[in-house]
DNA sequence: TTCCATGCAAACAATTTGCAGCAGT
DNA sequence: ACTGCTGCAAATTGTTTGCATGGAA
């Protein structure tokens, strides 16, 4: 992959913003920094960076995909009220593929695991 | 929720077809049975049925959501080659929310967990 | 000078919605 | 009658793509 200024900016943005931004958020975040980039380019670069392992894609169920500059193996917890994303270390959990393997004849190699809950901010905010 | 013929047909279709169909598949499946129903109605009814717990929604990462008439607590494994979905009993796995809770201040109540792998049919089909 | 990258707009897929009419209780 | 259900088409949302141009090696 040859060098590209825009791609570097996209990667830097996701890395320095620990908000697990969506493509749209990366786009408007960069525009706010006076970076002239198109949404298509943001999508293309996010896909390439995720493909090459420089970013991690968080496929949230129903909603825009999010991206994470922390590529260490870890999982995510999403607040069902405000959408905030927090990290959960992957080694906190046992090897789920190995456990599930005995229940199917599929050769399981990976999991998509997202926790859902309510973050402390939202809990304090609205007590309903 | 008052009775509706179309909703009953949608529910029956998902229950009797163990293929974990998408909304589109439910739609064309019903049309093939000479049921006059619109795609919008299929979507509306699938959402209501999932909302009321009569169906389980399988939010596949990037792709159409699938629906499952088996509402017993269980998880899914998706073949990355042919898209086939198999079931994994939930009690095969430990209580992940409880384990992850100690790593975040979110109040975790649920998980979205999908296994990815290659089914035996695809493994035998193409040895590459 | 050969690719890959980019911007723009159009295309796309999955899903939802507005509205008028119809059906269930 | 009242309210929820349906069909249809249009609107939305998230994302990808075609094409002409610009930039990196």
PDB file of C-alpha atoms (C1' of nucleotides) in Angstrom:
ATOM      1  CA  UNK A   1       0.000   0.000   0.000  1.00  0.00           C
ATOM      2  CA  UNK A   2       1.661   3.198  -1.148  1.00  0.00           C
ATOM      3  CA  UNK A   3       1.705   6.256   1.035  1.00  0.00           C
ATOM      4  CA  UNK A   4      -1.301   8.559   1.082  1.00  0.00           C
ATOM      5  CA  UNK A   5      -1.762  11.694   3.133  1.00  0.00           C
ATOM      6  CA  UNK A   6      -5.509  11.205   3.524  1.00  0.00           C
ATOM      7  CA  UNK A   7      -5.106   7.649   4.738  1.00  0.00           C
ATOM      8  CA  UNK A   8      -2.570   8.751   7.313  1.00  0.00           C
ATOM      9  CA  UNK A   9      -4.986  11.404   8.549  1.00  0.00           C
ATOM     10  CA  UNK A  10      -7.810   8.888   8.814  1.00  0.00           C
ATOM     11  CA  UNK A  11      -5.627   6.461  10.741  1.00  0.00           C
ATOM     12  CA  UNK A  12      -4.338   9.190  13.060  1.00  0.00           C
ATOM     13  CA  UNK A  13      -7.848  10.415  13.710  1.00  0.00           C
ATOM     14  CA  UNK A  14      -9.125   7.015  14.798  1.00  0.00           C
ATOM     15  CA  UNK A  15      -6.013   6.366  16.862  1.00  0.00           C
ATOM     16  CA  UNK A  16      -6.081   9.634  18.765  1.00  0.00           C
ATOM     17  CA  UNK A  17      -9.844   9.702  19.312  1.00  0.00           C
ATOM     18  CA  UNK A  18     -10.678   6.949  21.737  1.00  0.00           C
ATOM     19  CA  UNK A  19     -14.371   7.302  20.889  1.00  0.00           C
ATOM     20  CA  UNK A  20     -14.538   4.332  18.498  1.00  0.00           C
ATOM     21  CA  UNK A  21     -15.869   6.644  15.781  1.00  0.00           C
ATOM     22  CA  UNK A  22     -18.101   5.717  12.851  1.00  0.00           C
ATOM     23  CA  UNK A  23     -17.066   6.549   9.282  1.00  0.00           C
ATOM     24  CA  UNK A  24     -19.369   9.540   9.397  1.00  0.00           C
ATOM     25  CA  UNK A  25     -17.751  10.747  12.630  1.00  0.00           C
ATOM     26  CA  UNK A  26     -14.260  10.383  11.196  1.00  0.00           C
ATOM     27  CA  UNK A  27     -15.410  12.362   8.183  1.00  0.00           C
ATOM     28  CA  UNK A  28     -16.924  15.274  10.090  1.00  0.00           C
ATOM     29  CA  UNK A  29     -14.120  15.167  12.642  1.00  0.00           C
ATOM     30  CA  UNK A  30     -11.555  15.636   9.895  1.00  0.00           C
ATOM     31  CA  UNK A  31     -13.577  18.364   8.199  1.00  0.00           C
ATOM     32  CA  UNK A  32     -13.698  20.186  11.536  1.00  0.00           C
ATOM     33  CA  UNK A  33      -9.905  20.110  11.454  1.00  0.00           C
ATOM     34  CA  UNK A  34      -9.981  21.750   8.014  1.00  0.00           C
ATOM     35  CA  UNK A  35      -9.001  18.528   6.262  1.00  0.00           C
ATOM     36  CA  UNK A  36     -10.458  18.466   2.764  1.00  0.00           C
ATOM     37  CA  UNK A  37     -11.513  14.856   2.373  1.00  0.00           C
ATOM     38  CA  UNK A  38     -14.575  13.153   0.940  1.00  0.00           C
ATOM     39  CA  UNK A  39     -16.784  10.658   2.708  1.00  0.00           C
ATOM     40  CA  UNK A  40     -16.031   8.054   0.041  1.00  0.00           C
ATOM     41  CA  UNK A  41     -12.323   8.361   0.732  1.00  0.00           C
ATOM     42  CA  UNK A  42     -12.908   7.969   4.452  1.00  0.00           C
ATOM     43  CA  UNK A  43     -14.854   4.768   3.804  1.00  0.00           C
ATOM     44  CA  UNK A  44     -12.255   3.458   1.373  1.00  0.00           C
ATOM     45  CA  UNK A  45      -9.406   4.148   3.757  1.00  0.00           C
ATOM     46  CA  UNK A  46     -11.179   2.771   6.814  1.00  0.00           C
ATOM     47  CA  UNK A  47     -11.861  -0.423   4.883  1.00  0.00           C
ATOM     48  CA  UNK A  48      -8.269  -0.740   3.737  1.00  0.00           C
ATOM     49  CA  UNK A  49      -6.868   0.014   7.167  1.00  0.00           C
ATOM     50  CA  UNK A  50      -9.175  -2.521   8.781  1.00  0.00           C
ATOM     51  CA  UNK A  51      -8.353  -5.014   6.040  1.00  0.00           C
ATOM     52  CA  UNK A  52      -4.628  -4.624   6.607  1.00  0.00           C
ATOM     53  CA  UNK A  53      -5.055  -4.870  10.352  1.00  0.00           C
ATOM     54  CA  UNK A  54      -4.102  -1.328  11.270  1.00  0.00           C
ATOM     55  CA  UNK A  55      -7.596  -0.680  12.604  1.00  0.00           C
ATOM     56  CA  UNK A  56     -10.218  -2.899  14.149  1.00  0.00           C
ATOM     57  CA  UNK A  57     -13.767  -2.824  12.814  1.00  0.00           C
ATOM     58  CA  UNK A  58     -16.600  -3.013  15.319  1.00  0.00           C
ATOM     59  CA  UNK A  59     -19.681  -4.270  13.483  1.00  0.00           C
ATOM     60  CA  UNK A  60     -22.447  -3.051  15.749  1.00  0.00           C
ATOM     61  CA  UNK A  61     -25.739  -4.855  15.290  1.00  0.00           C
ATOM     62  CA  UNK A  62     -27.999  -2.509  13.335  1.00  0.00           C
ATOM     63  CA  UNK A  63     -26.160   0.760  13.070  1.00  0.00           C
ATOM     64  CA  UNK A  64     -23.048   2.165  11.527  1.00  0.00           C
ATOM     65  CA  UNK A  65     -19.819   0.217  11.910  1.00  0.00           C
ATOM     66  CA  UNK A  66     -17.317   1.706  14.336  1.00  0.00           C
ATOM     67  CA  UNK A  67     -13.539   1.698  14.163  1.00  0.00           C
ATOM     68  CA  UNK A  68     -10.950   1.259  16.850  1.00  0.00           C
ATOM     69  CA  UNK A  69      -7.306   2.300  16.743  1.00  0.00           C
ATOM     70  CA  UNK A  70      -6.500  -0.139  19.509  1.00  0.00           C
ATOM     71  CA  UNK A  71      -5.704  -3.321  17.612  1.00  0.00           C
ATOM     72  CA  UNK A  72      -4.861  -5.400  20.646  1.00  0.00           C
ATOM     73  CA  UNK A  73      -7.301  -8.303  20.925  1.00  0.00           C
ATOM     74  CA  UNK A  74     -10.210  -6.966  22.903  1.00  0.00           C
ATOM     75  CA  UNK A  75     -13.992  -6.788  22.919  1.00  0.00           C
ATOM     76  CA  UNK A  76     -16.562  -4.042  23.229  1.00  0.00           C
ATOM     77  CA  UNK A  77     -19.446  -3.051  25.427  1.00  0.00           C
ATOM     78  CA  UNK A  78     -21.985  -0.639  23.942  1.00  0.00           C
ATOM     79  CA  UNK A  79     -24.327   1.528  26.004  1.00  0.00           C
ATOM     80  CA  UNK A  80     -27.855   0.978  24.702  1.00  0.00           C
ATOM     81  CA  UNK A  81     -28.822   4.535  25.645  1.00  0.00           C
ATOM     82  CA  UNK A  82     -25.990   6.789  24.486  1.00  0.00           C
ATOM     83  CA  UNK A  83     -24.007   4.461  22.209  1.00  0.00           C
ATOM     84  CA  UNK A  84     -20.748   4.943  24.084  1.00  0.00           C
ATOM     85  CA  UNK A  85     -18.295   2.097  23.565  1.00  0.00           C
ATOM     86  CA  UNK A  86     -15.998   0.690  26.234  1.00  0.00           C
ATOM     87  CA  UNK A  87     -13.264  -1.898  25.932  1.00  0.00           C
ATOM     88  CA  UNK A  88     -13.171  -5.315  27.548  1.00  0.00           C
ATOM     89  CA  UNK A  89      -9.898  -7.260  27.461  1.00  0.00           C
ATOM     90  CA  UNK A  90     -10.279 -10.411  25.409  1.00  0.00           C
ATOM     91  CA  UNK A  91      -8.259 -12.581  27.729  1.00  0.00           C
ATOM     92  CA  UNK A  92     -10.893 -11.919  30.349  1.00  0.00           C
ATOM     93  CA  UNK A  93     -12.964 -14.542  28.565  1.00  0.00           C
ATOM     94  CA  UNK A  94     -12.230 -18.201  27.902  1.00  0.00           C
ATOM     95  CA  UNK A  95     -11.616 -19.481  24.363  1.00  0.00           C
ATOM     96  CA  UNK A  96     -15.213 -19.506  23.183  1.00  0.00           C
ATOM     97  CA  UNK A  97     -14.500 -20.987  19.752  1.00  0.00           C
ATOM     98  CA  UNK A  98     -12.932 -24.010  21.341  1.00  0.00           C
ATOM     99  CA  UNK A  99     -15.872 -24.448  23.703  1.00  0.00           C
ATOM    100  CA  UNK A 100     -18.494 -24.051  20.959  1.00  0.00           C
ATOM    101  CA  UNK A 101     -16.661 -26.322  18.525  1.00  0.00           C
ATOM    102  CA  UNK A 102     -17.999 -29.430  20.179  1.00  0.00           C
ATOM    103  CA  UNK A 103     -21.567 -28.362  19.395  1.00  0.00           C
ATOM    104  CA  UNK A 104     -21.221 -27.937  15.631  1.00  0.00           C
ATOM    105  CA  UNK A 105     -19.332 -29.432  12.726  1.00  0.00           C
ATOM    106  CA  UNK A 106     -18.317 -25.992  11.540  1.00  0.00           C
ATOM    107  CA  UNK A 107     -14.668 -25.134  11.867  1.00  0.00           C
ATOM    108  CA  UNK A 108     -14.994 -22.058  14.060  1.00  0.00           C
ATOM    109  CA  UNK A 109     -12.210 -19.536  13.731  1.00  0.00           C
ATOM    110  CA  UNK A 110     -13.544 -16.250  15.056  1.00  0.00           C
ATOM    111  CA  UNK A 111     -16.307 -14.559  17.014  1.00  0.00           C
ATOM    112  CA  UNK A 112     -18.193 -11.300  16.846  1.00  0.00           C
ATOM    113  CA  UNK A 113     -19.015 -10.445  20.426  1.00  0.00           C
ATOM    114  CA  UNK A 114     -20.528  -7.219  21.675  1.00  0.00           C
ATOM    115  CA  UNK A 115     -21.833  -6.635  25.174  1.00  0.00           C
ATOM    116  CA  UNK A 116     -24.899  -4.467  25.699  1.00  0.00           C
ATOM    117  CA  UNK A 117     -25.627  -2.503  28.820  1.00  0.00           C
ATOM    118  CA  UNK A 118     -26.088   0.924  30.332  1.00  0.00           C
ATOM    119  CA  UNK A 119     -23.062   3.048  31.161  1.00  0.00           C
ATOM    120  CA  UNK A 120     -22.682   4.803  34.507  1.00  0.00           C
ATOM    121  CA  UNK A 121     -23.328   8.231  33.021  1.00  0.00           C
ATOM    122  CA  UNK A 122     -26.684   7.162  31.619  1.00  0.00           C
ATOM    123  CA  UNK A 123     -27.584   5.338  34.823  1.00  0.00           C
ATOM    124  CA  UNK A 124     -27.067   8.494  36.872  1.00  0.00           C
ATOM    125  CA  UNK A 125     -28.628  10.722  34.246  1.00  0.00           C
ATOM    126  CA  UNK A 126     -32.042   9.135  34.000  1.00  0.00           C
ATOM    127  CA  UNK A 127     -33.284   6.976  36.826  1.00  0.00           C
ATOM    128  CA  UNK A 128     -36.133   5.361  34.962  1.00  0.00           C
TER     129      UNK A 128
ATOM    130  CA  UNK B   1     -51.233  -6.986  19.738  1.00  0.00           C
ATOM    131  CA  UNK B   2     -54.444  -7.874  17.953  1.00  0.00           C
ATOM    132  CA  UNK B   3     -54.691 -10.828  15.633  1.00  0.00           C
ATOM    133  CA  UNK B   4     -53.468 -10.499  12.085  1.00  0.00           C
ATOM    134  CA  UNK B   5     -53.449 -13.172   9.418  1.00  0.00           C
ATOM    135  CA  UNK B   6     -50.289 -11.866   7.777  1.00  0.00           C
ATOM    136  CA  UNK B   7     -48.384 -11.789  11.048  1.00  0.00           C
ATOM    137  CA  UNK B   8     -49.401 -15.359  11.779  1.00  0.00           C
ATOM    138  CA  UNK B   9     -48.148 -16.409   8.365  1.00  0.00           C
ATOM    139  CA  UNK B  10     -44.816 -14.649   8.906  1.00  0.00           C
ATOM    140  CA  UNK B  11     -44.387 -16.292  12.303  1.00  0.00           C
ATOM    141  CA  UNK B  12     -45.318 -19.709  10.970  1.00  0.00           C
ATOM    142  CA  UNK B  13     -42.939 -19.339   8.084  1.00  0.00           C
ATOM    143  CA  UNK B  14     -39.956 -18.554  10.291  1.00  0.00           C
ATOM    144  CA  UNK B  15     -40.890 -21.297  12.750  1.00  0.00           C
ATOM    145  CA  UNK B  16     -41.271 -24.015  10.159  1.00  0.00           C
ATOM    146  CA  UNK B  17     -38.234 -23.056   8.088  1.00  0.00           C
ATOM    147  CA  UNK B  18     -35.159 -23.821  10.113  1.00  0.00           C
ATOM    148  CA  UNK B  19     -33.038 -21.789   7.710  1.00  0.00           C
ATOM    149  CA  UNK B  20     -32.863 -18.633   9.841  1.00  0.00           C
ATOM    150  CA  UNK B  21     -34.307 -16.630   6.935  1.00  0.00           C
ATOM    151  CA  UNK B  22     -33.782 -12.949   6.212  1.00  0.00           C
ATOM    152  CA  UNK B  23     -36.744 -10.605   5.771  1.00  0.00           C
ATOM    153  CA  UNK B  24     -36.315 -10.864   2.020  1.00  0.00           C
ATOM    154  CA  UNK B  25     -36.336 -14.674   2.214  1.00  0.00           C
ATOM    155  CA  UNK B  26     -39.479 -14.691   4.322  1.00  0.00           C
ATOM    156  CA  UNK B  27     -41.056 -12.372   1.770  1.00  0.00           C
ATOM    157  CA  UNK B  28     -40.224 -14.432  -1.301  1.00  0.00           C
ATOM    158  CA  UNK B  29     -40.909 -17.657   0.569  1.00  0.00           C
ATOM    159  CA  UNK B  30     -44.431 -16.511   1.354  1.00  0.00           C
ATOM    160  CA  UNK B  31     -45.024 -15.229  -2.181  1.00  0.00           C
ATOM    161  CA  UNK B  32     -43.993 -18.655  -3.459  1.00  0.00           C
ATOM    162  CA  UNK B  33     -46.798 -20.055  -1.292  1.00  0.00           C
ATOM    163  CA  UNK B  34     -49.230 -17.677  -3.004  1.00  0.00           C
ATOM    164  CA  UNK B  35     -49.465 -15.447   0.034  1.00  0.00           C
ATOM    165  CA  UNK B  36     -50.175 -11.888  -1.030  1.00  0.00           C
ATOM    166  CA  UNK B  37     -48.023  -9.860   1.336  1.00  0.00           C
ATOM    167  CA  UNK B  38     -45.767  -6.853   0.909  1.00  0.00           C
ATOM    168  CA  UNK B  39     -42.125  -6.600   1.917  1.00  0.00           C
ATOM    169  CA  UNK B  40     -42.924  -3.692   4.243  1.00  0.00           C
ATOM    170  CA  UNK B  41     -45.440  -5.817   6.095  1.00  0.00           C
ATOM    171  CA  UNK B  42     -42.929  -8.626   6.448  1.00  0.00           C
ATOM    172  CA  UNK B  43     -40.438  -6.191   7.970  1.00  0.00           C
ATOM    173  CA  UNK B  44     -43.051  -4.669  10.272  1.00  0.00           C
ATOM    174  CA  UNK B  45     -44.215  -8.043  11.487  1.00  0.00           C
ATOM    175  CA  UNK B  46     -40.738  -9.482  11.933  1.00  0.00           C
ATOM    176  CA  UNK B  47     -39.852  -6.435  14.046  1.00  0.00           C
ATOM    177  CA  UNK B  48     -42.962  -6.758  16.170  1.00  0.00           C
ATOM    178  CA  UNK B  49     -42.539 -10.480  16.628  1.00  0.00           C
ATOM    179  CA  UNK B  50     -38.904 -10.049  17.614  1.00  0.00           C
ATOM    180  CA  UNK B  51     -39.852  -7.156  19.902  1.00  0.00           C
ATOM    181  CA  UNK B  52     -42.467  -9.243  21.666  1.00  0.00           C
ATOM    182  CA  UNK B  53     -40.096 -12.164  21.978  1.00  0.00           C
ATOM    183  CA  UNK B  54     -41.858 -14.573  19.649  1.00  0.00           C
ATOM    184  CA  UNK B  55     -38.879 -14.565  17.306  1.00  0.00           C
ATOM    185  CA  UNK B  56     -35.187 -14.079  17.835  1.00  0.00           C
ATOM    186  CA  UNK B  57     -33.307 -11.579  15.683  1.00  0.00           C
ATOM    187  CA  UNK B  58     -29.831 -12.533  14.508  1.00  0.00           C
ATOM    188  CA  UNK B  59     -27.984  -9.322  13.698  1.00  0.00           C
ATOM    189  CA  UNK B  60     -25.292 -10.554  11.362  1.00  0.00           C
ATOM    190  CA  UNK B  61     -22.336  -8.228  10.975  1.00  0.00           C
ATOM    191  CA  UNK B  62     -22.742  -6.493   7.628  1.00  0.00           C
ATOM    192  CA  UNK B  63     -25.612  -8.174   5.876  1.00  0.00           C
ATOM    193  CA  UNK B  64     -29.323  -8.617   6.293  1.00  0.00           C
ATOM    194  CA  UNK B  65     -30.632  -9.525   9.735  1.00  0.00           C
ATOM    195  CA  UNK B  66     -31.852 -13.081  10.106  1.00  0.00           C
ATOM    196  CA  UNK B  67     -34.728 -14.423  12.176  1.00  0.00           C
ATOM    197  CA  UNK B  68     -35.048 -17.540  14.225  1.00  0.00           C
ATOM    198  CA  UNK B  69     -38.237 -19.246  15.377  1.00  0.00           C
ATOM    199  CA  UNK B  70     -36.353 -21.064  18.086  1.00  0.00           C
ATOM    200  CA  UNK B  71     -36.566 -18.650  20.988  1.00  0.00           C
ATOM    201  CA  UNK B  72     -34.717 -20.829  23.455  1.00  0.00           C
ATOM    202  CA  UNK B  73     -31.537 -19.081  24.584  1.00  0.00           C
ATOM    203  CA  UNK B  74     -28.930 -20.051  22.048  1.00  0.00           C
ATOM    204  CA  UNK B  75     -26.216 -18.614  19.850  1.00  0.00           C
ATOM    205  CA  UNK B  76     -25.309 -18.846  16.186  1.00  0.00           C
ATOM    206  CA  UNK B  77     -22.423 -19.904  14.015  1.00  0.00           C
ATOM    207  CA  UNK B  78     -22.335 -18.530  10.473  1.00  0.00           C
ATOM    208  CA  UNK B  79     -20.411 -20.107   7.613  1.00  0.00           C
ATOM    209  CA  UNK B  80     -18.260 -17.428   6.022  1.00  0.00           C
ATOM    210  CA  UNK B  81     -18.514 -19.123   2.629  1.00  0.00           C
ATOM    211  CA  UNK B  82     -22.161 -20.085   2.164  1.00  0.00           C
ATOM    212  CA  UNK B  83     -23.875 -18.113   4.929  1.00  0.00           C
ATOM    213  CA  UNK B  84     -25.474 -21.177   6.501  1.00  0.00           C
ATOM    214  CA  UNK B  85     -26.404 -20.665  10.156  1.00  0.00           C
ATOM    215  CA  UNK B  86     -26.111 -23.319  12.852  1.00  0.00           C
ATOM    216  CA  UNK B  87     -27.212 -23.202  16.456  1.00  0.00           C
ATOM    217  CA  UNK B  88     -25.011 -23.384  19.524  1.00  0.00           C
ATOM    218  CA  UNK B  89     -26.678 -23.915  22.900  1.00  0.00           C
ATOM    219  CA  UNK B  90     -26.161 -20.922  25.130  1.00  0.00           C
ATOM    220  CA  UNK B  91     -25.543 -22.915  28.255  1.00  0.00           C
ATOM    221  CA  UNK B  92     -22.480 -24.317  26.522  1.00  0.00           C
ATOM    222  CA  UNK B  93     -20.810 -21.044  27.429  1.00  0.00           C
ATOM    223  CA  UNK B  94     -20.222 -19.484  30.831  1.00  0.00           C
ATOM    224  CA  UNK B  95     -22.046 -16.301  31.870  1.00  0.00           C
ATOM    225  CA  UNK B  96     -19.994 -13.837  29.848  1.00  0.00           C
ATOM    226  CA  UNK B  97     -21.775 -10.724  31.119  1.00  0.00           C
ATOM    227  CA  UNK B  98     -20.862 -11.603  34.656  1.00  0.00           C
ATOM    228  CA  UNK B  99     -17.241 -12.206  33.712  1.00  0.00           C
ATOM    229  CA  UNK B 100     -16.937  -8.984  31.705  1.00  0.00           C
ATOM    230  CA  UNK B 101     -18.696  -6.884  34.334  1.00  0.00           C
ATOM    231  CA  UNK B 102     -15.577  -6.593  36.419  1.00  0.00           C
ATOM    232  CA  UNK B 103     -13.788  -4.845  33.543  1.00  0.00           C
ATOM    233  CA  UNK B 104     -16.242  -1.987  32.986  1.00  0.00           C
ATOM    234  CA  UNK B 105     -18.614   0.196  34.954  1.00  0.00           C
ATOM    235  CA  UNK B 106     -21.376  -0.478  32.469  1.00  0.00           C
ATOM    236  CA  UNK B 107     -24.258  -2.575  33.711  1.00  0.00           C
ATOM    237  CA  UNK B 108     -24.062  -5.389  31.182  1.00  0.00           C
ATOM    238  CA  UNK B 109     -27.324  -7.162  30.483  1.00  0.00           C
ATOM    239  CA  UNK B 110     -26.919  -8.915  27.168  1.00  0.00           C
ATOM    240  CA  UNK B 111     -24.516 -10.014  24.473  1.00  0.00           C
ATOM    241  CA  UNK B 112     -24.526 -10.288  20.716  1.00  0.00           C
ATOM    242  CA  UNK B 113     -22.339 -13.234  19.920  1.00  0.00           C
ATOM    243  CA  UNK B 114     -21.867 -14.834  16.529  1.00  0.00           C
ATOM    244  CA  UNK B 115     -19.299 -17.445  15.686  1.00  0.00           C
ATOM    245  CA  UNK B 116     -17.640 -17.452  12.271  1.00  0.00           C
ATOM    246  CA  UNK B 117     -16.271 -20.496  10.556  1.00  0.00           C
ATOM    247  CA  UNK B 118     -16.544 -22.827   7.600  1.00  0.00           C
ATOM    248  CA  UNK B 119     -19.211 -25.508   7.543  1.00  0.00           C
ATOM    249  CA  UNK B 120     -18.448 -29.112   6.638  1.00  0.00           C
ATOM    250  CA  UNK B 121     -20.200 -28.842   3.269  1.00  0.00           C
ATOM    251  CA  UNK B 122     -18.007 -25.936   2.193  1.00  0.00           C
ATOM    252  CA  UNK B 123     -14.883 -27.612   3.561  1.00  0.00           C
ATOM    253  CA  UNK B 124     -15.503 -30.682   1.431  1.00  0.00           C
ATOM    254  CA  UNK B 125     -16.670 -28.678  -1.543  1.00  0.00           C
ATOM    255  CA  UNK B 126     -13.615 -26.532  -2.105  1.00  0.00           C
ATOM    256  CA  UNK B 127     -10.322 -27.663  -0.685  1.00  0.00           C
ATOM    257  CA  UNK B 128      -8.500 -24.354  -1.073  1.00  0.00           C
TER     258      UNK B 128
ATOM    259  C1'  DT C   1       4.801   6.826 -16.608  1.00  0.00           C
ATOM    260  C1'  DT C   2       2.552   3.596 -14.247  1.00  0.00           C
ATOM    261  C1'  DC C   3      -0.477   2.723 -10.576  1.00  0.00           C
ATOM    262  C1'  DC C   4      -2.886   3.798  -6.822  1.00  0.00           C
ATOM    263  C1'  DA C   5      -5.615   7.565  -4.529  1.00  0.00           C
ATOM    264  C1'  DT C   6      -9.175  11.005  -4.614  1.00  0.00           C
ATOM    265  C1'  DG C   7     -13.570  13.720  -5.346  1.00  0.00           C
ATOM    266  C1'  DC C   8     -17.941  13.774  -6.944  1.00  0.00           C
ATOM    267  C1'  DA C   9     -22.181  11.980  -7.857  1.00  0.00           C
ATOM    268  C1'  DA C  10     -24.794   8.133  -8.720  1.00  0.00           C
ATOM    269  C1'  DA C  11     -25.835   3.461  -7.416  1.00  0.00           C
ATOM    270  C1'  DC C  12     -26.824   0.197  -3.864  1.00  0.00           C
ATOM    271  C1'  DA C  13     -28.763  -2.732  -0.150  1.00  0.00           C
ATOM    272  C1'  DA C  14     -31.367  -3.090   3.917  1.00  0.00           C
ATOM    273  C1'  DT C  15     -34.832  -1.070   6.212  1.00  0.00           C
ATOM    274  C1'  DT C  16     -38.318   2.400   7.606  1.00  0.00           C
ATOM    275  C1'  DT C  17     -42.120   5.525   6.959  1.00  0.00           C
ATOM    276  C1'  DG C  18     -46.312   8.455   5.210  1.00  0.00           C
ATOM    277  C1'  DC C  19     -50.602   7.860   3.761  1.00  0.00           C
ATOM    278  C1'  DA C  20     -54.968   6.126   2.354  1.00  0.00           C
ATOM    279  C1'  DG C  21     -57.790   2.193   2.684  1.00  0.00           C
ATOM    280  C1'  DC C  22     -59.052  -2.188   4.902  1.00  0.00           C
ATOM    281  C1'  DA C  23     -59.731  -5.564   8.642  1.00  0.00           C
ATOM    282  C1'  DG C  24     -60.305  -7.133  13.562  1.00  0.00           C
ATOM    283  C1'  DT C  25     -62.751  -6.484  18.043  1.00  0.00           C
TER     284       DT C  25
ATOM    285  C1'  DA D   1     -66.761   3.086  15.408  1.00  0.00           C
ATOM    286  C1'  DC D   2     -62.207   2.798  16.753  1.00  0.00           C
ATOM    287  C1'  DT D   3     -57.762   1.233  16.373  1.00  0.00           C
ATOM    288  C1'  DG D   4     -54.413  -1.373  14.504  1.00  0.00           C
ATOM    289  C1'  DC D   5     -52.899  -3.708   9.988  1.00  0.00           C
ATOM    290  C1'  DT D   6     -51.678  -3.526   5.072  1.00  0.00           C
ATOM    291  C1'  DG D   7     -49.960  -2.147   0.394  1.00  0.00           C
ATOM    292  C1'  DC D   8     -47.600   0.928  -2.197  1.00  0.00           C
ATOM    293  C1'  DA D   9     -44.188   4.063  -3.115  1.00  0.00           C
ATOM    294  C1'  DA D  10     -41.033   7.229  -1.438  1.00  0.00           C
ATOM    295  C1'  DA D  11     -37.641   8.316   1.965  1.00  0.00           C
ATOM    296  C1'  DT D  12     -33.611   7.092   4.987  1.00  0.00           C
ATOM    297  C1'  DT D  13     -29.349   5.168   6.348  1.00  0.00           C
ATOM    298  C1'  DG D  14     -24.971   3.174   5.726  1.00  0.00           C
ATOM    299  C1'  DT D  15     -21.937   2.028   2.260  1.00  0.00           C
ATOM    300  C1'  DT D  16     -19.910   1.112  -2.366  1.00  0.00           C
ATOM    301  C1'  DT D  17     -18.723   2.178  -7.149  1.00  0.00           C
ATOM    302  C1'  DG D  18     -17.766   4.414 -11.942  1.00  0.00           C
ATOM    303  C1'  DC D  19     -15.173   7.686 -13.853  1.00  0.00           C
ATOM    304  C1'  DA D  20     -12.094  11.397 -14.761  1.00  0.00           C
ATOM    305  C1'  DT D  21      -8.321  13.633 -12.513  1.00  0.00           C
ATOM    306  C1'  DG D  22      -4.376  14.198  -9.406  1.00  0.00           C
ATOM    307  C1'  DG D  23      -0.384  12.429  -6.815  1.00  0.00           C
ATOM    308  C1'  DA D  24       3.297   8.982  -5.251  1.00  0.00           C
ATOM    309  C1'  DA D  25       6.988   5.817  -6.673  1.00  0.00           C
TER     310       DA D  25
END
